[in-house]
CSV table of C-alpha atoms and ligand atoms in Angstrom, one decimal:
chain,number,residue,atom,x,y,z
L,1,MET,CA,2.0,-18.5,-3.8
L,2,GLU,CA,1.7,-17.2,-0.3
L,3,ILE,CA,-1.0,-14.4,-0.2
L,4,VAL,CA,-0.8,-12.1,2.9
L,5,ILE,CA,-3.6,-9.7,3.1
L,6,CYS,CA,-3.2,-6.8,5.6
L,7,PRO,CA,-5.6,-4.2,6.8
L,8,ASP,CA,-3.5,-1.4,5.4
L,9,ARG,CA,-0.1,-0.6,3.7
L,10,ASP,CA,1.7,0.3,6.9
L,11,LYS,CA,1.0,-3.2,8.3
L,12,GLY,CA,2.1,-4.7,4.9
L,13,ALA,CA,5.3,-2.7,4.9
L,14,ALA,CA,6.0,-3.9,8.5
L,15,ILE,CA,5.6,-7.5,7.5
L,16,ALA,CA,7.8,-7.0,4.5
L,17,ALA,CA,10.5,-5.3,6.7
L,18,ASP,CA,10.5,-8.4,9.0
L,19,ILE,CA,11.1,-10.6,5.9
L,20,VAL,CA,13.9,-8.4,4.6
L,21,ALA,CA,15.4,-8.3,8.2
L,22,ARG,CA,15.5,-12.1,8.4
L,23,TYR,CA,17.6,-12.2,5.2
L,24,LEU,CA,20.0,-9.5,6.5
L,25,ASP,CA,20.4,-11.2,9.9
L,26,ARG,CA,20.6,-14.8,8.7
L,27,LEU,CA,22.9,-14.7,5.7
L,28,GLN,CA,26.7,-14.1,5.6
L,29,GLN,CA,26.3,-12.2,2.3
L,30,PRO,CA,22.6,-11.4,1.6
L,31,ILE,CA,21.9,-10.5,-2.0
L,32,LEU,CA,18.8,-8.4,-2.3
L,33,GLY,CA,16.9,-7.5,-5.5
L,34,LEU,CA,15.3,-4.0,-5.0
L,35,ALA,CA,12.4,-2.2,-6.6
L,36,THR,CA,11.4,1.4,-6.9
L,37,GLY,CA,8.1,3.3,-7.2
L,38,SER,CA,5.8,4.5,-4.5
L,39,THR,CA,5.0,1.1,-3.2
L,40,PRO,CA,8.2,0.2,-1.4
L,41,LYS,CA,8.8,3.6,0.1
L,42,PRO,CA,7.2,2.8,3.5
L,43,LEU,CA,9.2,-0.4,3.6
L,44,TYR,CA,12.5,1.4,2.9
L,45,HIS,CA,11.5,4.0,5.6
L,46,LEU,CA,11.0,1.2,8.2
L,47,LEU,CA,14.3,-0.4,7.2
L,48,ALA,CA,16.1,2.9,7.6
L,49,GLU,CA,14.5,3.4,11.0
L,50,ARG,CA,15.5,0.0,12.2
L,51,HIS,CA,19.0,0.7,11.1
L,52,HIS,CA,19.0,4.0,12.9
L,53,ARG,CA,17.9,2.3,16.1
L,54,GLY,CA,20.9,-0.1,15.7
L,55,GLU,CA,18.6,-3.1,15.0
L,56,LEU,CA,19.6,-3.8,11.4
L,57,SER,CA,22.8,-3.6,9.4
L,58,PHE,CA,23.3,-3.6,5.6
L,59,ARG,CA,27.1,-3.9,5.8
L,60,ARG,CA,27.2,-7.5,4.5
L,61,CYS,CA,24.5,-6.9,1.9
L,62,ILE,CA,24.8,-6.6,-1.9
L,63,THR,CA,21.9,-5.1,-3.9
L,64,PHE,CA,20.7,-5.2,-7.5
L,65,ASN,CA,17.9,-3.0,-8.6
L,66,LEU,CA,15.3,-4.2,-11.0
L,67,ASP,CA,15.5,-1.4,-13.5
L,68,GLU,CA,16.6,2.1,-14.6
L,69,TYR,CA,15.5,4.6,-17.3
L,70,VAL,CA,17.7,5.0,-20.3
L,71,GLY,CA,19.1,8.5,-20.7
L,72,LEU,CA,18.9,9.8,-17.1
L,73,THR,CA,22.0,10.7,-15.1
L,74,PRO,CA,22.3,9.1,-11.6
L,75,THR,CA,21.7,12.6,-10.2
L,76,HIS,CA,18.5,13.2,-12.1
L,77,PRO,CA,15.7,13.3,-9.5
L,78,GLN,CA,13.6,10.8,-11.5
L,79,SER,CA,16.3,8.3,-12.0
L,80,TYR,CA,16.0,5.1,-10.0
L,81,ARG,CA,19.6,5.5,-8.8
L,82,TYR,CA,18.6,8.8,-7.2
L,83,TYR,CA,15.5,7.3,-5.7
L,84,MET,CA,17.5,4.5,-4.1
L,85,GLN,CA,20.1,6.9,-2.6
L,86,GLN,CA,17.3,9.1,-1.2
L,87,HIS,CA,15.0,6.3,0.2
L,88,LEU,CA,17.5,3.7,1.3
L,89,PHE,CA,21.2,3.8,0.5
L,90,ASP,CA,22.1,7.2,2.0
L,91,ARG,CA,20.2,6.3,5.1
L,92,VAL,CA,21.8,2.9,6.0
L,93,ASP,CA,25.3,1.5,6.4
L,94,ILE,CA,25.5,-0.2,3.0
L,95,ASP,CA,28.8,-0.1,1.1
L,96,PRO,CA,28.1,2.0,-2.0
L,97,ASN,CA,30.2,-0.3,-4.1
L,98,LYS,CA,27.9,-3.1,-3.3
L,99,THR,CA,24.8,-1.3,-4.7
L,100,HIS,CA,23.9,-2.0,-8.3
L,101,VAL,CA,21.4,-0.1,-10.4
L,102,PRO,CA,21.6,-0.7,-14.2
L,103,ASP,CA,23.4,2.2,-15.9
L,104,GLY,CA,21.1,3.7,-18.5
L,105,LEU,CA,23.8,5.9,-20.1
L,106,PRO,CA,25.1,6.4,-22.7
L,107,ALA,CA,21.8,5.8,-24.6
L,108,ASP,CA,23.7,3.7,-27.2
L,109,PRO,CA,22.1,0.3,-27.8
L,110,ALA,CA,25.5,-1.5,-28.2
L,111,VAL,CA,26.8,-0.1,-24.8
L,112,LEU,CA,23.4,-0.8,-23.1
L,113,ARG,CA,23.4,-4.4,-24.3
L,114,GLU,CA,26.8,-4.8,-22.9
L,115,THR,CA,25.6,-3.3,-19.6
L,116,CYS,CA,22.7,-5.8,-19.5
L,117,ARG,CA,25.0,-8.8,-20.1
L,118,ASP,CA,27.4,-7.6,-17.4
L,119,TYR,CA,24.5,-7.1,-15.0
L,120,GLU,CA,23.3,-10.7,-15.5
L,121,ALA,CA,26.9,-12.0,-15.2
L,122,LYS,CA,27.5,-10.2,-12.0
L,123,ILE,CA,24.3,-11.6,-10.4
L,124,ALA,CA,25.2,-15.1,-11.6
L,125,ALA,CA,28.8,-14.8,-10.4
L,126,LEU,CA,27.5,-14.1,-6.9
L,127,GLY,CA,25.3,-17.1,-6.9
L,128,GLY,CA,21.9,-15.3,-7.6
L,129,ILE,CA,19.5,-13.2,-5.6
L,130,HIS,CA,18.2,-14.4,-2.3
L,131,LEU,CA,15.2,-12.1,-2.0
L,132,GLN,CA,13.7,-10.1,-4.9
L,133,LEU,CA,11.4,-7.2,-4.0
L,134,LEU,CA,8.7,-6.4,-6.6
L,135,GLY,CA,6.0,-3.9,-7.2
L,136,ILE,CA,3.4,-4.3,-9.9
L,137,GLY,CA,2.2,-1.9,-12.5
L,138,ALA,CA,-1.5,-1.3,-13.0
L,139,ASN,CA,-1.1,-3.3,-16.3
L,140,GLY,CA,0.5,-6.2,-14.5
L,141,HIS,CA,4.1,-5.3,-15.4
L,142,ILE,CA,7.0,-6.2,-13.1
L,143,GLY,CA,10.2,-4.3,-13.4
L,144,PHE,CA,9.7,-2.7,-16.8
L,145,ASN,CA,8.5,-6.0,-18.4
L,146,GLU,CA,5.4,-4.7,-20.0
L,147,PRO,CA,2.5,-7.0,-21.1
L,148,MET,CA,3.6,-9.5,-23.8
L,149,SER,CA,7.2,-9.5,-22.6
L,150,SER,CA,8.7,-12.9,-22.9
L,151,LEU,CA,8.2,-14.8,-19.6
L,152,ALA,CA,11.8,-16.1,-20.0
L,153,SER,CA,13.4,-12.8,-20.7
L,154,ARG,CA,16.7,-11.7,-19.1
L,155,THR,CA,18.1,-8.3,-18.3
L,156,GLY,CA,17.7,-6.1,-21.5
L,157,ILE,CA,16.5,-2.9,-23.1
L,158,ARG,CA,12.8,-2.3,-22.9
L,159,THR,CA,10.5,0.0,-24.8
L,160,LEU,CA,8.1,1.5,-22.4
L,161,SER,CA,4.4,1.1,-23.2
L,162,ARG,CA,2.3,4.2,-24.1
L,163,GLN,CA,0.4,3.6,-20.9
L,164,THR,CA,3.6,3.7,-18.8
L,165,ILE,CA,4.9,6.8,-20.6
L,166,THR,CA,1.6,8.6,-20.0
L,167,ASP,CA,1.6,7.5,-16.3
L,168,ASN,CA,5.2,8.8,-15.9
L,169,ALA,CA,4.6,12.2,-17.6
L,170,ARG,CA,3.5,13.7,-14.4
L,171,PHE,CA,7.0,13.4,-13.0
L,172,PHE,CA,8.7,15.4,-15.8
L,173,GLN,CA,8.4,19.0,-16.8
L,174,ARG,CA,8.1,18.5,-20.5
L,175,SER,CA,6.5,15.5,-22.2
L,176,GLU,CA,9.6,15.1,-24.5
L,177,ASP,CA,11.7,14.5,-21.3
L,178,VAL,CA,9.8,11.4,-20.3
L,179,PRO,CA,12.1,8.4,-21.0
L,180,ARG,CA,10.9,6.0,-23.8
L,181,TYR,CA,13.3,3.2,-22.8
L,182,ALA,CA,14.5,1.4,-19.8
L,183,ILE,CA,16.9,-1.3,-18.8
L,184,SER,CA,15.1,-4.0,-16.8
L,185,MET,CA,15.9,-7.4,-15.3
L,186,GLY,CA,13.9,-9.9,-17.3
L,187,ILE,CA,11.0,-12.0,-16.1
L,188,GLY,CA,13.4,-15.0,-16.3
L,189,THR,CA,15.9,-13.1,-14.2
L,190,ILE,CA,13.2,-12.3,-11.6
L,191,LEU,CA,12.0,-15.9,-11.5
L,192,ALA,CA,15.6,-17.1,-10.8
L,193,ALA,CA,15.6,-15.3,-7.4
L,194,GLU,CA,15.2,-17.7,-4.5
L,195,HIS,CA,12.3,-15.8,-3.0
L,196,CYS,CA,10.1,-13.2,-4.7
L,197,LEU,CA,8.3,-10.7,-2.5
L,198,LEU,CA,5.7,-8.6,-4.3
L,199,LEU,CA,4.0,-5.7,-2.6
L,200,ALA,CA,0.8,-4.1,-3.9
L,201,PHE,CA,-1.2,-1.4,-2.2
L,202,GLY,CA,-4.3,0.5,-3.3
L,203,ASP,CA,-7.4,-0.2,-5.5
L,204,ARG,CA,-5.5,0.9,-8.6
L,205,LYS,CA,-3.7,-2.4,-8.4
L,206,ALA,CA,-6.7,-4.6,-7.7
L,207,ARG,CA,-7.2,-5.8,-11.3
L,208,ALA,CA,-3.6,-6.6,-11.9
L,209,VAL,CA,-3.3,-8.4,-8.6
L,210,ALA,CA,-6.3,-10.6,-9.3
L,211,ALA,CA,-4.9,-11.3,-12.8
L,212,ALA,CA,-1.5,-12.2,-11.4
L,213,ILE,CA,-2.8,-14.5,-8.7
L,214,GLU,CA,-6.0,-16.1,-10.1
L,215,GLY,CA,-5.8,-15.4,-13.9
L,216,PRO,CA,-4.2,-17.6,-16.4
L,217,LEU,CA,-0.4,-17.7,-16.7
L,218,THR,CA,0.0,-15.3,-19.6
L,219,ALA,CA,2.4,-12.7,-21.0
L,220,ARG,CA,-0.5,-10.4,-21.0
L,221,CYS,CA,0.0,-10.1,-17.2
L,222,PRO,CA,3.8,-10.4,-16.6
L,223,ALA,CA,3.3,-10.8,-12.9
L,224,SER,CA,1.3,-14.0,-13.5
L,225,ALA,CA,4.7,-15.6,-14.2
L,226,LEU,CA,5.1,-15.7,-10.4
L,227,GLN,CA,2.6,-18.6,-10.4
L,228,MET,CA,5.6,-20.6,-11.7
L,229,HIS,CA,7.9,-19.5,-8.9
L,230,PRO,CA,8.4,-22.0,-6.1
L,231,TYR,CA,8.6,-19.4,-3.4
L,232,ALA,CA,6.6,-16.2,-4.0
L,233,THR,CA,5.1,-14.1,-1.2
L,234,LEU,CA,2.5,-11.4,-2.1
L,235,ILE,CA,1.7,-8.8,0.5
L,236,LEU,CA,-1.5,-6.9,-0.3
L,237,ASP,CA,-3.6,-4.4,1.5
L,238,GLU,CA,-7.4,-4.8,1.5
L,239,ALA,CA,-7.9,-2.4,-1.5
L,240,ALA,CA,-5.4,-4.3,-3.7
L,241,ALA,CA,-7.0,-7.6,-2.6
L,242,SER,CA,-10.5,-6.4,-3.4
L,243,ASP,CA,-10.9,-8.2,-6.8
L,244,LEU,CA,-9.7,-11.6,-5.6
L,245,GLN,CA,-12.3,-14.4,-6.0
L,246,CYS,CA,-10.8,-17.0,-3.7
L,247,ARG,CA,-10.3,-14.8,-0.7
L,248,PRO,CA,-11.7,-17.4,1.8
L,249,GLU,CA,-8.9,-19.8,0.7
L,250,TYR,CA,-6.2,-17.2,1.4
L,251,ASP,CA,-7.6,-16.2,4.7
L,252,TRP,CA,-7.8,-19.9,5.7
L,253,ALA,CA,-4.3,-20.6,4.6
L,254,ALA,CA,-3.0,-17.5,6.5
L,255,ALA,CA,-4.9,-18.4,9.7
L,256,ASN,CA,-3.6,-22.0,9.6
L,257,ALA,CA,0.0,-21.3,8.4
L,258,LEU,CA,2.8,-23.1,10.3
L,259,GLY,CA,5.3,-20.3,9.9
L,260,THR,CA,5.4,-16.5,10.0
L,261,PRO,CA,4.5,-14.6,6.8
L,262,GLY,CA,7.1,-15.0,4.2
L,263,THR,CA,8.1,-18.5,5.3
L,264,ASN,CA,5.1,-20.4,3.9
L,265,ASN,CA,6.1,-21.4,0.4
L,266,PHE,CA,3.3,-23.4,-1.2
I,301,LIG,C1,7.4,1.3,-12.3
I,301,LIG,C2,8.5,0.4,-11.9
I,301,LIG,C3,8.0,-0.9,-11.3
I,301,LIG,C4,7.0,-0.5,-10.3
I,301,LIG,C5,5.8,0.2,-10.9
I,301,LIG,C6,4.7,0.5,-9.9
I,301,LIG,O1,7.0,1.1,-13.6
I,301,LIG,N1,9.4,0.1,-13.0
I,301,LIG,O2,9.1,-1.6,-10.8
I,301,LIG,O3,6.6,-1.7,-9.6
I,301,LIG,O4,6.3,1.4,-11.5
I,301,LIG,O5,4.9,1.7,-9.3
I,301,LIG,P1,4.2,2.2,-8.0
I,301,LIG,O6,4.7,1.4,-6.9
I,301,LIG,O7,4.6,3.7,-7.9
I,301,LIG,O8,2.7,2.0,-8.2
């Protein structure tokens, strides 16, 4: 794992934007895995700004989002499709047909299972994801793979944990409107990406970050599965890094790295 600790989230987002830009510039058909939540917002903002300045194009790029709620229309302000349109897709030159967010409708298990199979098949047919962006839940979840999800899981229907439902309640007017289910790439799907780039900012993430990096490899902390990934970069701010025990090791490795952040897979 490459651990990059930044003074604040703006610096972290800028480093992440450089990494994404490298893939967009270098590859003929870059395939990006995208995440939602508050964490990647400053990154998407920087990418949109760079596009606006004519420095970055998404024209050749194909995207697959990690997850989507079951039961929300794409125009629902809390849907992840809506989030992506607002924060990135409508602000850059990406071909809308090349953006993929799992479809959480209709809320019929048979149809959703088919959607999940198709999603996996589409990613595989394109040769897999080059760069997968990730956030982390305060309980260590990645995508909507809650604690105790199989570390080998593929895209499927997920039952949200009580904690996640409670956390999300603030975004909905009535508690009965809070989605109970989601479609999510599995941990196995995430681990199949060539490069995983996890961002974590703020002290609310400190415990989960420490468990993911320094704890045992365990389904209790789904993000700890990244310990098995050959090329995972974790960008943290000081607050998210505050529970790490081996900080001097990360600082030493960063100070002595041969490459720029995001290129040092060890
Ligand atoms: C949701 C998403 C995750 C995201 C997490 C953290 O549960 N499904 O992909 O990483 O929230 O969100 P935030 O970045 O807002 O802390």
